[in-house]
XYZ file of C-alpha atoms in Angstrom:
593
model
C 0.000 0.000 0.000
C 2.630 2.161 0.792
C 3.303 2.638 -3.312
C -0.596 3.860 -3.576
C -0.279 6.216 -0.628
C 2.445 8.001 -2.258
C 0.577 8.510 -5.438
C -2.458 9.311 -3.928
C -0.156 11.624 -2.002
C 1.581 13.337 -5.019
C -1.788 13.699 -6.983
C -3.349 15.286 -3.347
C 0.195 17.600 -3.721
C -0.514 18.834 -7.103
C -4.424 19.083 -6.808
C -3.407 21.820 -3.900
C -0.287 23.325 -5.897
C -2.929 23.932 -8.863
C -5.817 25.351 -6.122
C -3.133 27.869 -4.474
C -1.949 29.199 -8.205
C -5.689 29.459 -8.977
C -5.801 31.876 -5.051
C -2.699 34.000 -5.749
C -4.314 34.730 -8.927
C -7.393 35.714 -7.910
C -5.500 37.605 -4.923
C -2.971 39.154 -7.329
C -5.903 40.472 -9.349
C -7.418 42.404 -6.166
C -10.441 39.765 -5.605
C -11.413 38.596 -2.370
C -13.816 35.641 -0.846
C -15.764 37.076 1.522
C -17.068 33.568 3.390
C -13.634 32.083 3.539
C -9.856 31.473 2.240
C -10.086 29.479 -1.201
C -8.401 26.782 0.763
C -6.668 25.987 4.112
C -4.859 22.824 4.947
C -5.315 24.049 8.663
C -8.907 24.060 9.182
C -9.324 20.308 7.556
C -10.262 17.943 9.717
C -8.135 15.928 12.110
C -6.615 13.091 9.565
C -8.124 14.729 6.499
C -5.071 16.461 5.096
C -3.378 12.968 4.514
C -0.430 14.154 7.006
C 3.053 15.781 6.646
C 4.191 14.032 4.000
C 1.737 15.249 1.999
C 0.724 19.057 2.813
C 3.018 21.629 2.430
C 2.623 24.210 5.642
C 1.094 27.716 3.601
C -1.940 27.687 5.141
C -3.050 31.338 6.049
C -4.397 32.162 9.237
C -7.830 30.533 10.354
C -11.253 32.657 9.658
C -14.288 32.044 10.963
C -17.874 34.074 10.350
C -19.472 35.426 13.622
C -22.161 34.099 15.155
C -25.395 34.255 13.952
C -27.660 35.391 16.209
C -30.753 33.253 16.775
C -34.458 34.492 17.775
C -35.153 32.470 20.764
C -38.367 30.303 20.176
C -41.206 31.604 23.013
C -41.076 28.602 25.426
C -44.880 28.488 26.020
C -44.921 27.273 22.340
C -42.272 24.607 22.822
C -43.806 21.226 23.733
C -41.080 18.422 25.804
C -40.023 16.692 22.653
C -39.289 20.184 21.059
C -37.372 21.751 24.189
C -35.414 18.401 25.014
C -34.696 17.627 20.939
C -31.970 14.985 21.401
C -29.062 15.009 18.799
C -28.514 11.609 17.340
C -24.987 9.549 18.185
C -22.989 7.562 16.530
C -19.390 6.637 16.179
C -17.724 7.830 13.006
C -16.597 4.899 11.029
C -12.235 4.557 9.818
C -11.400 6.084 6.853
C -9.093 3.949 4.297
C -6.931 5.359 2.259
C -7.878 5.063 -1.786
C -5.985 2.541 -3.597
C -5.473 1.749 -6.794
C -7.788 2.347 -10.603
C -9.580 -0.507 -10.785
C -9.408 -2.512 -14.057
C -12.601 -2.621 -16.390
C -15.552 -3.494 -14.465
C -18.090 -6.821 -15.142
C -20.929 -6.131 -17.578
C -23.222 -6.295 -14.167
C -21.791 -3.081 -13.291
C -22.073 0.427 -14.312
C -18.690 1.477 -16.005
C -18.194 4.218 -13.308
C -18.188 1.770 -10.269
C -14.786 1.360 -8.804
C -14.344 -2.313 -7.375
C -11.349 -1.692 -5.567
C -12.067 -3.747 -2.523
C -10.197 -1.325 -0.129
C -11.658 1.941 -1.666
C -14.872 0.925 -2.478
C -15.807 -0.340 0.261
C -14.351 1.828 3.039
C -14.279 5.406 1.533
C -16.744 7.708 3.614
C -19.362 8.295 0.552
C -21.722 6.151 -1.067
C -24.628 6.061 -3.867
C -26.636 4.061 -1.535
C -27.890 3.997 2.601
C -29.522 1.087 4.126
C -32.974 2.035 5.459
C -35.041 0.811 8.744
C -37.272 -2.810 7.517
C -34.268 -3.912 5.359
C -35.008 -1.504 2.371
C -32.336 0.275 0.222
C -32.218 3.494 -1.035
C -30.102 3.435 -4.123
C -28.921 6.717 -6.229
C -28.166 6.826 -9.997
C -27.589 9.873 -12.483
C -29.544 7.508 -15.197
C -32.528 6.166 -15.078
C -32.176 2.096 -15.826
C -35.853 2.004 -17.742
C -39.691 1.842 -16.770
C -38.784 -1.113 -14.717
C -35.120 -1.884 -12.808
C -34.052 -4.495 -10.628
C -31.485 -4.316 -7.668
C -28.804 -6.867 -8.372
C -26.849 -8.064 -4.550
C -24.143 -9.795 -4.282
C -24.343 -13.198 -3.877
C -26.664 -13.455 -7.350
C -29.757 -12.509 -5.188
C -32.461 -9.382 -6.367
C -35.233 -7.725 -5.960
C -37.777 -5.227 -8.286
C -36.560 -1.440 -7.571
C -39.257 1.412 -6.878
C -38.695 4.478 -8.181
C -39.139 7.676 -6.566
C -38.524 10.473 -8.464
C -35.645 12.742 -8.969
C -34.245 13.738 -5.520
C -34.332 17.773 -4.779
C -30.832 19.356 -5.000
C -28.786 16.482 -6.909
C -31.438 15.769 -9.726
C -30.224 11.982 -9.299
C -33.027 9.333 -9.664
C -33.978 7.789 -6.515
C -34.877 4.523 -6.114
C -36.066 1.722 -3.082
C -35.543 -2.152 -3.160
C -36.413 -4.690 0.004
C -32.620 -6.434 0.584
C -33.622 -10.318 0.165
C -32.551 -12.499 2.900
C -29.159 -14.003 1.068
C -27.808 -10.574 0.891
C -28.131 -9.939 4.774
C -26.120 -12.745 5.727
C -22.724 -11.381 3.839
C -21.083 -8.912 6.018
C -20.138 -6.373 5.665
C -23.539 -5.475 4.105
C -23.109 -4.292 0.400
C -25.226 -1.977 -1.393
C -26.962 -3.769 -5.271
C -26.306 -2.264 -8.494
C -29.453 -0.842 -10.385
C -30.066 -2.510 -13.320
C -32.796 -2.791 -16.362
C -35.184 -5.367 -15.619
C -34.322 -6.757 -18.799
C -31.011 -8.047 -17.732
C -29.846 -11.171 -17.192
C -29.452 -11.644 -13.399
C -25.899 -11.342 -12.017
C -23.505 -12.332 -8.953
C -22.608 -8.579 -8.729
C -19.373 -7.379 -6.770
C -21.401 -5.177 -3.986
C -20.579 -1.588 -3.088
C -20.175 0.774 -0.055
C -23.390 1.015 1.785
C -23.874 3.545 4.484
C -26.528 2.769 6.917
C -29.015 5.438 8.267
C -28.829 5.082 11.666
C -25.216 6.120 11.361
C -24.033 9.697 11.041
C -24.757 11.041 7.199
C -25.363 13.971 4.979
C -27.799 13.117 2.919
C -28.864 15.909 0.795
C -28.132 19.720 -0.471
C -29.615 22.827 -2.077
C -27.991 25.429 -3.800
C -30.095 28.851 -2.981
C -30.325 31.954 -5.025
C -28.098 33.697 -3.564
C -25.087 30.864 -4.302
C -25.592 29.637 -0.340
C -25.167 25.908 -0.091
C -27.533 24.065 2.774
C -26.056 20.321 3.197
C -28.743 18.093 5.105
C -26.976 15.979 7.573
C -27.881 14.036 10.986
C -25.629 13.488 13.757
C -23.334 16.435 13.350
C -21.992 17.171 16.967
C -23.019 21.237 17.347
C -20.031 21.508 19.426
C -18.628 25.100 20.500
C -15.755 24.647 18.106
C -18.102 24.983 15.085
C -18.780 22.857 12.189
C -16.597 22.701 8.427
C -18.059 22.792 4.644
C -15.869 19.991 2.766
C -16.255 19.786 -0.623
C -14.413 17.013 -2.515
C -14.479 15.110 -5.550
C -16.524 12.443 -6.210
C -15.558 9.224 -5.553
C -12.832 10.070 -3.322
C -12.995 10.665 0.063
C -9.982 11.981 0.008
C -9.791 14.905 -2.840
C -11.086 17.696 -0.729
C -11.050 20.721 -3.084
C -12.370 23.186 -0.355
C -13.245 23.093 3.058
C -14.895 26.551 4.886
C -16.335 27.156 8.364
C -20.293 26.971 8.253
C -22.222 30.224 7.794
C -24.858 28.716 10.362
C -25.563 24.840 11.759
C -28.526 24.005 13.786
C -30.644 20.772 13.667
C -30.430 19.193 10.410
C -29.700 21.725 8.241
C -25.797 23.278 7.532
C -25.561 26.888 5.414
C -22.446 26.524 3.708
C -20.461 28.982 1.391
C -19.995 27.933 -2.458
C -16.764 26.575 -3.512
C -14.618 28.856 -5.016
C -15.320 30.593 -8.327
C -13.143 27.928 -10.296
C -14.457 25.039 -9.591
C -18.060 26.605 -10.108
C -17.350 27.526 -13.515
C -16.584 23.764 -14.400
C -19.483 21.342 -15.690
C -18.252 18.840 -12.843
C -19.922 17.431 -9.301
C -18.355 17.411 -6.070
C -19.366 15.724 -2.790
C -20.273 17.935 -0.331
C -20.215 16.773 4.029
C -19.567 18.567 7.048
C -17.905 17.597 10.169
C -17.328 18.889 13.597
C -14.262 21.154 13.601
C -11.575 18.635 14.707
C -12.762 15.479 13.644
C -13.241 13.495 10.569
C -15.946 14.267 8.124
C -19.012 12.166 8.137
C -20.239 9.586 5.172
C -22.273 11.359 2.315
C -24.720 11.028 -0.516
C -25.169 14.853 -1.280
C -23.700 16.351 -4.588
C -23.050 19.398 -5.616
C -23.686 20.546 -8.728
C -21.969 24.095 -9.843
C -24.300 26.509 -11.386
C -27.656 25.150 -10.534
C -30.093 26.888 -7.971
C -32.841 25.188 -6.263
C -35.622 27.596 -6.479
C -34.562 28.463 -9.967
C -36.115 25.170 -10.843
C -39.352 26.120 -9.654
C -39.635 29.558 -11.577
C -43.113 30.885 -11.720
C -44.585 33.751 -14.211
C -45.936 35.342 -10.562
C -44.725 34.999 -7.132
C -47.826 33.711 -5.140
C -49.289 35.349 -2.330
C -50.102 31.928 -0.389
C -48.542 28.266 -0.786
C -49.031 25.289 1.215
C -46.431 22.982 2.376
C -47.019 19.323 3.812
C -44.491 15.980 3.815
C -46.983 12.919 2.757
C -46.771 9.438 3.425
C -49.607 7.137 2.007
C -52.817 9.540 2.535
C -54.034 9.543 -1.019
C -57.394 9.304 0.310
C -57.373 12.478 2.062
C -55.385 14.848 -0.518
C -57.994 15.617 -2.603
C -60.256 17.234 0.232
C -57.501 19.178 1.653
C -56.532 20.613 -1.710
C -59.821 21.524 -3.142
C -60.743 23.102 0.403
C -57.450 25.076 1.243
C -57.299 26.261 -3.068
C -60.787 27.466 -2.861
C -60.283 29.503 0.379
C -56.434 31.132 -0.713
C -53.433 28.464 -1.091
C -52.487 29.196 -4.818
C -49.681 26.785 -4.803
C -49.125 23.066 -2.704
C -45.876 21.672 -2.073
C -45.909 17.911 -1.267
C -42.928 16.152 -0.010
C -43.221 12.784 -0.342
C -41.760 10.679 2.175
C -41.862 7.050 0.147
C -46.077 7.283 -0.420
C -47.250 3.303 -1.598
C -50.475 4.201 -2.336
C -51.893 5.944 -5.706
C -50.278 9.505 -4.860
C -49.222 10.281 -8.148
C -52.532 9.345 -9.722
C -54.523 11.679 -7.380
C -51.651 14.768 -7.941
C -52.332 13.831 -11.625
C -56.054 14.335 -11.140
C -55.853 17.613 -8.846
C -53.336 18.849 -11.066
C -55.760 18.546 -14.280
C -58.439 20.924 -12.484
C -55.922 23.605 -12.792
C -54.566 23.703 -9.748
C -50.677 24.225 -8.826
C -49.024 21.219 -7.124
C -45.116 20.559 -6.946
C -44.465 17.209 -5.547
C -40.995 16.430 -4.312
C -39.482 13.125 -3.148
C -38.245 13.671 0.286
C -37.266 9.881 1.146
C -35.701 10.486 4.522
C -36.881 9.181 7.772
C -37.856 11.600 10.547
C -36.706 14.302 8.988
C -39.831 16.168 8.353
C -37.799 19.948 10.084
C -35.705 19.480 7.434
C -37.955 19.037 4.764
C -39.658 22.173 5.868
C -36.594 23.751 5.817
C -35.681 22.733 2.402
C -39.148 24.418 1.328
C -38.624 27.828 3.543
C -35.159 28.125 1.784
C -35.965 27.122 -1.615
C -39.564 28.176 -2.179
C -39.102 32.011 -1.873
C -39.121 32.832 -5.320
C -42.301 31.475 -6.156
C -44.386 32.001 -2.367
C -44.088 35.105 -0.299
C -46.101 33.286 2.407
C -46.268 29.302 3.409
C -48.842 27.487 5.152
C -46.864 24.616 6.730
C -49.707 22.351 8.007
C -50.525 18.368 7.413
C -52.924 16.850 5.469
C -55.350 16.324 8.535
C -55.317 20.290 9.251
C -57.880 22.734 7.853
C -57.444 26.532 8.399
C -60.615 28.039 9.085
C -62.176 30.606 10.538
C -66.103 31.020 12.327
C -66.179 34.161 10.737
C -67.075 32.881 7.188
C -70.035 30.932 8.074
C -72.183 33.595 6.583
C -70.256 33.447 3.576
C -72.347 31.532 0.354
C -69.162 30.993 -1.249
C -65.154 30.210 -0.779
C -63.071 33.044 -1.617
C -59.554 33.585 -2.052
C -59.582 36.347 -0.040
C -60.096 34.389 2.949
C -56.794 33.300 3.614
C -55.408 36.662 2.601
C -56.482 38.140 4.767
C -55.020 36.567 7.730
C -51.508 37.618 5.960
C -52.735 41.371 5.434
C -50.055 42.245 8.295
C -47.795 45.076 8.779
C -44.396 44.846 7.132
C -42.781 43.357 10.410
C -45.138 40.982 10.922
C -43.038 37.439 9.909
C -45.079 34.612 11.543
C -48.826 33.715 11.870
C -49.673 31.620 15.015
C -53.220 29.758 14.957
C -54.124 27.538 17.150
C -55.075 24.106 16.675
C -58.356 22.127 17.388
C -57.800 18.369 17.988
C -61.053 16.439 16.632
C -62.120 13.473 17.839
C -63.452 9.655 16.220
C -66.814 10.935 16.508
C -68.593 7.940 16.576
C -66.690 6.783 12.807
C -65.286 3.327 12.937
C -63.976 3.756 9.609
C -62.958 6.474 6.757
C -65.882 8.557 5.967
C -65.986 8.128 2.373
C -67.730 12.163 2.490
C -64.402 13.420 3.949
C -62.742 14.400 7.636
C -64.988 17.790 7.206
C -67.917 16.180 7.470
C -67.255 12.719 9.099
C -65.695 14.164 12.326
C -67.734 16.890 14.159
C -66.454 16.701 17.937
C -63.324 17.233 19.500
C -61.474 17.908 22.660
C -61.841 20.935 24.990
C -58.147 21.500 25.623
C -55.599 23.221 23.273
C -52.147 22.149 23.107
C -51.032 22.581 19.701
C -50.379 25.438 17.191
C -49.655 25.484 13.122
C -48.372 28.822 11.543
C -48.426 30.933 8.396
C -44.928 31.845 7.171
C -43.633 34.949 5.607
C -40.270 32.952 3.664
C -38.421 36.054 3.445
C -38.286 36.462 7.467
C -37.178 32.956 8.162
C -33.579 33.055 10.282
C -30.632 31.957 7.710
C -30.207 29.351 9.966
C -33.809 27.579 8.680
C -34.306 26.463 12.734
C -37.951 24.976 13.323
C -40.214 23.595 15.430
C -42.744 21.994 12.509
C -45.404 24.447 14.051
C -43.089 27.406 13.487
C -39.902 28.733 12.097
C -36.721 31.183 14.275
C -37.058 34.703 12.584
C -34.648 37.066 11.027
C -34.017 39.855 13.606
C -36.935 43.144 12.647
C -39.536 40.038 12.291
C -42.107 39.100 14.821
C -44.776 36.804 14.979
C -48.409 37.485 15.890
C -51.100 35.351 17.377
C -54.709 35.503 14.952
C -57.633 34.564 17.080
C -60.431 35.183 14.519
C -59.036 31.972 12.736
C -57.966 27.915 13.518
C -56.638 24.811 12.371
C -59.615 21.980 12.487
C -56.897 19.106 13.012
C -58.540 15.760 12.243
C -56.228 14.185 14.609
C -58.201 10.642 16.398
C -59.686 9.679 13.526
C -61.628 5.983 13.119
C -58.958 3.543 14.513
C -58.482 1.831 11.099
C -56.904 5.378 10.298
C -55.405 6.148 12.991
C -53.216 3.072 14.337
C -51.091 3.955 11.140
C -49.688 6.726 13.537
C -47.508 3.473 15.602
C -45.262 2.854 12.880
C -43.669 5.902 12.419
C -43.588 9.525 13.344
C -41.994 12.326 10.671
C -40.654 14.746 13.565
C -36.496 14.161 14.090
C -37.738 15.161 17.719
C -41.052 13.050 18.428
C -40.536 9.659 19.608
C -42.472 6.896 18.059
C -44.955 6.139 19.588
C -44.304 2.261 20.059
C -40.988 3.566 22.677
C -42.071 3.871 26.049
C -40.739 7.322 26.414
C -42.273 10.553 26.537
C -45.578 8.978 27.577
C -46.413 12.981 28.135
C -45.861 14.317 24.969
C -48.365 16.662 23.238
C -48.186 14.283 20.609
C -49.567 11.299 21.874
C -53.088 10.553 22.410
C -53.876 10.660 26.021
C -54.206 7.597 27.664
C -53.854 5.556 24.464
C -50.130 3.378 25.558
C -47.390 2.145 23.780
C -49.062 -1.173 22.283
C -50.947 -0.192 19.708
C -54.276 -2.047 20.716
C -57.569 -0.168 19.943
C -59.229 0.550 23.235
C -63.129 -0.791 23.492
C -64.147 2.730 23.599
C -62.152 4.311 20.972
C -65.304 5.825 18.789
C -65.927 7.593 21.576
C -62.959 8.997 23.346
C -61.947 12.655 23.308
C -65.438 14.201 22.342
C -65.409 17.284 24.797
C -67.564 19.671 22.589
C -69.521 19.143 20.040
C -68.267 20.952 16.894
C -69.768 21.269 12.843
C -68.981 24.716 12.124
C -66.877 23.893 9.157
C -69.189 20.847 8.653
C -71.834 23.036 8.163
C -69.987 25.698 5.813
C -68.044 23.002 4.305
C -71.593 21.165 2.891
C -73.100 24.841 2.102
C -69.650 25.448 -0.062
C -69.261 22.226 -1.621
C -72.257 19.588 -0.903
C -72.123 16.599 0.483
C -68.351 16.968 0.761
C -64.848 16.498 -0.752
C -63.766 13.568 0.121
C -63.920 11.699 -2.735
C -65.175 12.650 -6.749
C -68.580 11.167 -6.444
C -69.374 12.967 -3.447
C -69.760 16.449 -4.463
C -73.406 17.978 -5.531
C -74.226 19.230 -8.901
C-alpha cells in the first residue's frame, strides 16, 4: 500500500499546488472571498489532510464568520419533545486510504463503479444507505428504464421502486427490500441498479452507508449561491462545524473546506466553492464535520451553477402556498386541496416521504383541475424539520407566504359561516399584516373519532364533528423572506430574522382531524416524521403533546375508541363546508351538482 499512498499523495500535492496558483491569482488580481480562504490545509479535519508528507505548511491564518444570532423560540410554544430535541450519536466509522484504478468493471456493473475492494468499500461516501425494515435506497444519475431491478451480491435481487428525482442532486432515486441471502454477507453491500431486462448477475457489492449512522444526505444550492447540506448526527459543538467539498468518488480529494455560515438541527448553510471550480461542468461531494474530527459519510452532490428555487420559476410569485411531507394519505389529498385552493393556497408543495399508495394518480387528477401542485421526493426518515426547511429556503421565489400544516389540518375561521361561497380572499387576509409581521400563530383544534369506525368516504370535514376541549397545539403561516438563515424549526413554526415578529390571529384555527376511526389512525404506531417526536411504540415521553392521552405504547384499539376525546360538540366547518361544496370532498362522487 505504501506505493498507492504516495501517489495518492503526489496527486493530493498537485491538486493543492494547482488550487493555491488558482488563489494568488485571484488575490494578485485584487479579488477577495468574503465567506472564507479558497483553501486551508489548517482548518481540515483531524486526519483529512493525509499528514506531513503530503501538505506543504502555507496555510493562512484561520477565519471564521461570527455568530449568527438566533431568535429564541417563546417557550410556552415549545412542547417536551421540542425543548429536550436529542441530537442523534454515533461513532464515526475509519477512513481507508484510496488505492489503486480498478481494471474494467463486469458487464453487471455500471462502467463508473470502482471495485477496488479497499476503496470501495471503506471510503466515507456512497450512492446508496440502508434504510429501517431492510429496504435500500439506491442513487443513480440515469434512469435504468420503466422497470429496474437491484442486483446483490451473492446473485440474489429484488424489483426497484422508483421515486422520483431527488431535490438538489437531480439523481433518480430509487427503493428495493434487501432479500434475505444478501443480509447474511457482512459487511452489508449496497446492489447495483439494473434494467429489468437483464440477465441476473452475482454482482461485486458496493459501499453502503446505513441510516442510523451519522450522514449527509442531501443539499440545495439557494439563489443567492448559499449551499444548505442536510446531515444528521453532526456534533453542534462550540468549536463549530466545516463545509468539505471534494471530488466524487474520493474521500480523500477535498477541493475546499470553509467554516459553516450557520448549523442548527439538520440543516448546515455553507459557502460555495470557489469561483473555479463553479465555472466547471463537474460534481463534487459535499459533508460537514465537527471542527476537529473526521468528516461524516455522504450522498449529497453538488452541482456548480444550478439553484434550487430556480427550478421552480413561476410567471408570478404567489401570495399563499401550502407545504405538507406525505406518506400514504391519497385518500385524504384531494379534500384538503380543493378546500385550502378554494379559500387562498395558490400553490401546494408535497414532499413525499416514500407514499405506496396511488399519490401520483390523485396529484395527476388535482393537477388537471388547474390547480398548482409541486411534488418532491423527500425519502428520509424523521426528517420532516428538514424538509420544511428545504421548502422555507428554496420556495421564496415562487411564495411570499407558506402554510406549513398536514394533510389532517384545515385553516378556518367562524367568521365565514355567513359566507355563500369560498373566496380567495379568505386566507389573505389573515396575511394582510404590517411589514414586520413574519409569523402567523393559529391555534389548533384536535377532533375526535366521533362515533366513525372507519374512513368517511364524504371526507374528515364532514365525518368528524367533535373534539377535545383542551388546546395544546399550534400550526403557523410563514412569511419565507423572514425565516432566520439558519432555517431552525419547530414543525409548528420557524426562528425569525431579527426586525420580524410573529403574531397570534384569534379570529381563525386549524380543524386538526387528529383521532380519527382507529383503522386510520393506528397507522400513527409505525412511524412519526418529527427528528424530535418519539415513536410512539418507545415507552418514552408517555407525556408528549403528541400522543393521544391515555392511548399506551401497544398499539391495541381501546373498546371505547369511537368515543374517546369528544369534549364539545363541533360542525362549524361541517356546516360551511356542505353549504360550499355539498355533500363533501372527500372523494369525486361525493360532491353535488
Amino acid at each position: 500500500m505504501a506505493h498507492h499512498r504516495r501517489r495518492s499523495c503526489l496527486r493530493r500535492v498537485a491538486t493543492i499546488a494547482g488550487g493555491v496558483s488558482a488563489g494568488l491569482l485571484l488575490l494578485a488580481g485584487g479579488h477577495t472571498y468574503v465567506h472564507g480562504q479558497l483553501f486551508s490545509p489548517g482548518l481540515l479535519p483531524l486526519g483529512l489532510g493525509g499528514g506531513a508528507d503530503c501538505l506543504p505548511s502555507f496555510a493562512p491564518p484561520s477565519f471564521a464568520p461570527p455568530p449568527f444570532a438566533l431568535s429564541p423560540l417563546p417557550p410556552y410554544l415549545l412542547s417536551e419533545a421540542e425543548a429536550e430535541a436529542p441530537q442523534p450519536e454515533a461513532n464515526l466509522p475509519r477512513r481507508l486510504l484510496p488505492g489503486h484504478r480498478s481494471p474494467p468493471p463486469p458487464p453487471c456493473l455500471p462502467s463508473n463503479l470502482n471495485l477496488d475492494s479497499e476503496a470501495d468499500r471503506s471510503h466515507d461516501d456512497a450512492d446508496a444507505v440502508l434504510l429501517p425494515d431492510w429496504e435500500v435506497l439506491l442513487l443513480a444519475d440515469a434512469e435504468p428504464g420503466s422497470k429496474a431491478t437491484c442486483a446483490f451480491q451473492g446473485g440474489a435481487s429484488s424489483p426497484a421502486r422508483a421515486l422520483g428525482r431527488l431535490p438538489g442532486s437531480g439523481r433518480h432515486a430509487y427503493v428495493c427490500p434487501m432479500p434475505e441471502p444478501a443480509r447474511s454477507i457482512q459487511p452489508l453491500q449496497a446492489p447495483v441498479l439494473l434494467p429489468t431486462s437483464a440477465a441476473s448477475a452475482d454482482c461485486p457489492g458496493h459501499a453502503l452507508l446505513n441510516w442510523t449512522d451519522r450522514i449527509a444526505f442531501s443539499s440545495a444550492t439557494l439563489d443567492n449561491g448559499d449551499v444548505l447540506v442536510f446531515a444528521k448526527g453532526v456534533n453542534h459543538a462550540a468549536g463549530g462545524v466545516q463545509c468539505i467539498y471534494r471530488h466524487c468518488g474520493d474521500a480523500h480529494g477535498v477541493v475546499a473546506s470553509f467554516p459553516a455560515i450557520t448549523s442548527v438541527q439538520q440543516v448546515t448553510r455553507c459557502p460555495p466553492p470557489p469561483m473555479h471550480l463553479n465555472s466547471r461542468n463537474t460534481e463534487l461531494r459535499i459533508t460537514v464535520s465537527a471542527t476537529g474530527e473526521d468528516p461524516i459519510p455522504s450522498l449529497a452532490t453538488y452541482r456548480p451553477q444550478q439553484s434550487e428555487s430556480g427550478l421552480l420559476l413561476t410567471p408570478e410569485k404567489n401570495l399563499i402556498c401550502a407545504c405538507t411531507m406525505v406518506h400514504n394519505v391519497s385518500k385524504f389529498l384531494r379534500e384538503w386541496v380543493l378546500y385550502h385552493a378554494a379559500v387562498g393556497v395558490d400553490h401546494f408543495f408535497l414532499y413525499d416521504n416514500g407514499s405506496l399508495d396511488d399519490f401520483a394518480d390523485q396529484v395527476a387528477q388535482l393537477r388537471s383541475t388547474g390547480i398548482k401542485i409541486s411534488t418532491v421526493p423527500w425519502p428520509w426518515i424523521k426528517m420532516q424539520e428538514a424538509g420544511f426547511s428545504h421548502s422555507a429556503a428554496t420556495h421564496q421565489r415562487s411564495c411570499k407566504w407558506m402554510a406549513f400544516i398536514d394533510v389532517d389540518e384545515f385553516i378556518f375561521s367562524p367568521n365565514w359561516s355567513g359566507s355563500e361561497q369560498p373566496s380567495k380572499a379568505m386566507l389573505q387576509a389573515l396575511v394582510s399584516v404590517d411589514p414586520d409581521i413574519g409569523q402567523v400563530y393559529l391555534w389548533c383544534f384536535d377532533f375526535a373519532p366521533s362515533g366513525q369506525t372507519s374512513h368517511p368516504q364524504e371526507g374528515v370535514i364532514q365525518g368528524y364533528t367533535c373534539r377535545r376541549k383542551q388546546i395544546l397545539r399550534h400550526k403557523s403561516l410563514v412569511r419565507l423572506d423572514a425565516v432566520d438563515h439558519s432555517l431552525e424549526n419547530a414543525i409548528h413554526h420557524f426562528t425569525l430574522k431579527a426586525g420580524f415578529k410573529s403574531i397570534w390571529n384569534f379570529q381563525a384555527r386549524v380543524n386538526h382531524y387528529k383521532y380519527q376511526a382507529w383503522t386510520e389512525f393506528k397507522s400513527k404506531f409505525k412511524r412519526r416524521v418529527s427528528a424530535y417526536v418519539a415513536d410512539w411504540r418507545d415507552p418514552i415521553n408517555l407525556e408528549s403533546a403528541d400522543r393521544a392521552p391515555g392511548l399506551g405504547v401497544d398499539g391495541v384499539e381501546p373498546v371505547d375508541w369511537a368515543q374517546r376525546y369528544c369534549d364539545i360538540k363541533d360542525n362549524l366547518l361541517q356546516q360551511l363546508s356542505r353549504r360550499w361544496f355539498g355533500n363533501g370532498l372527500g372523494s369525486p362522487g361525493s360532491q353535488d351538482t
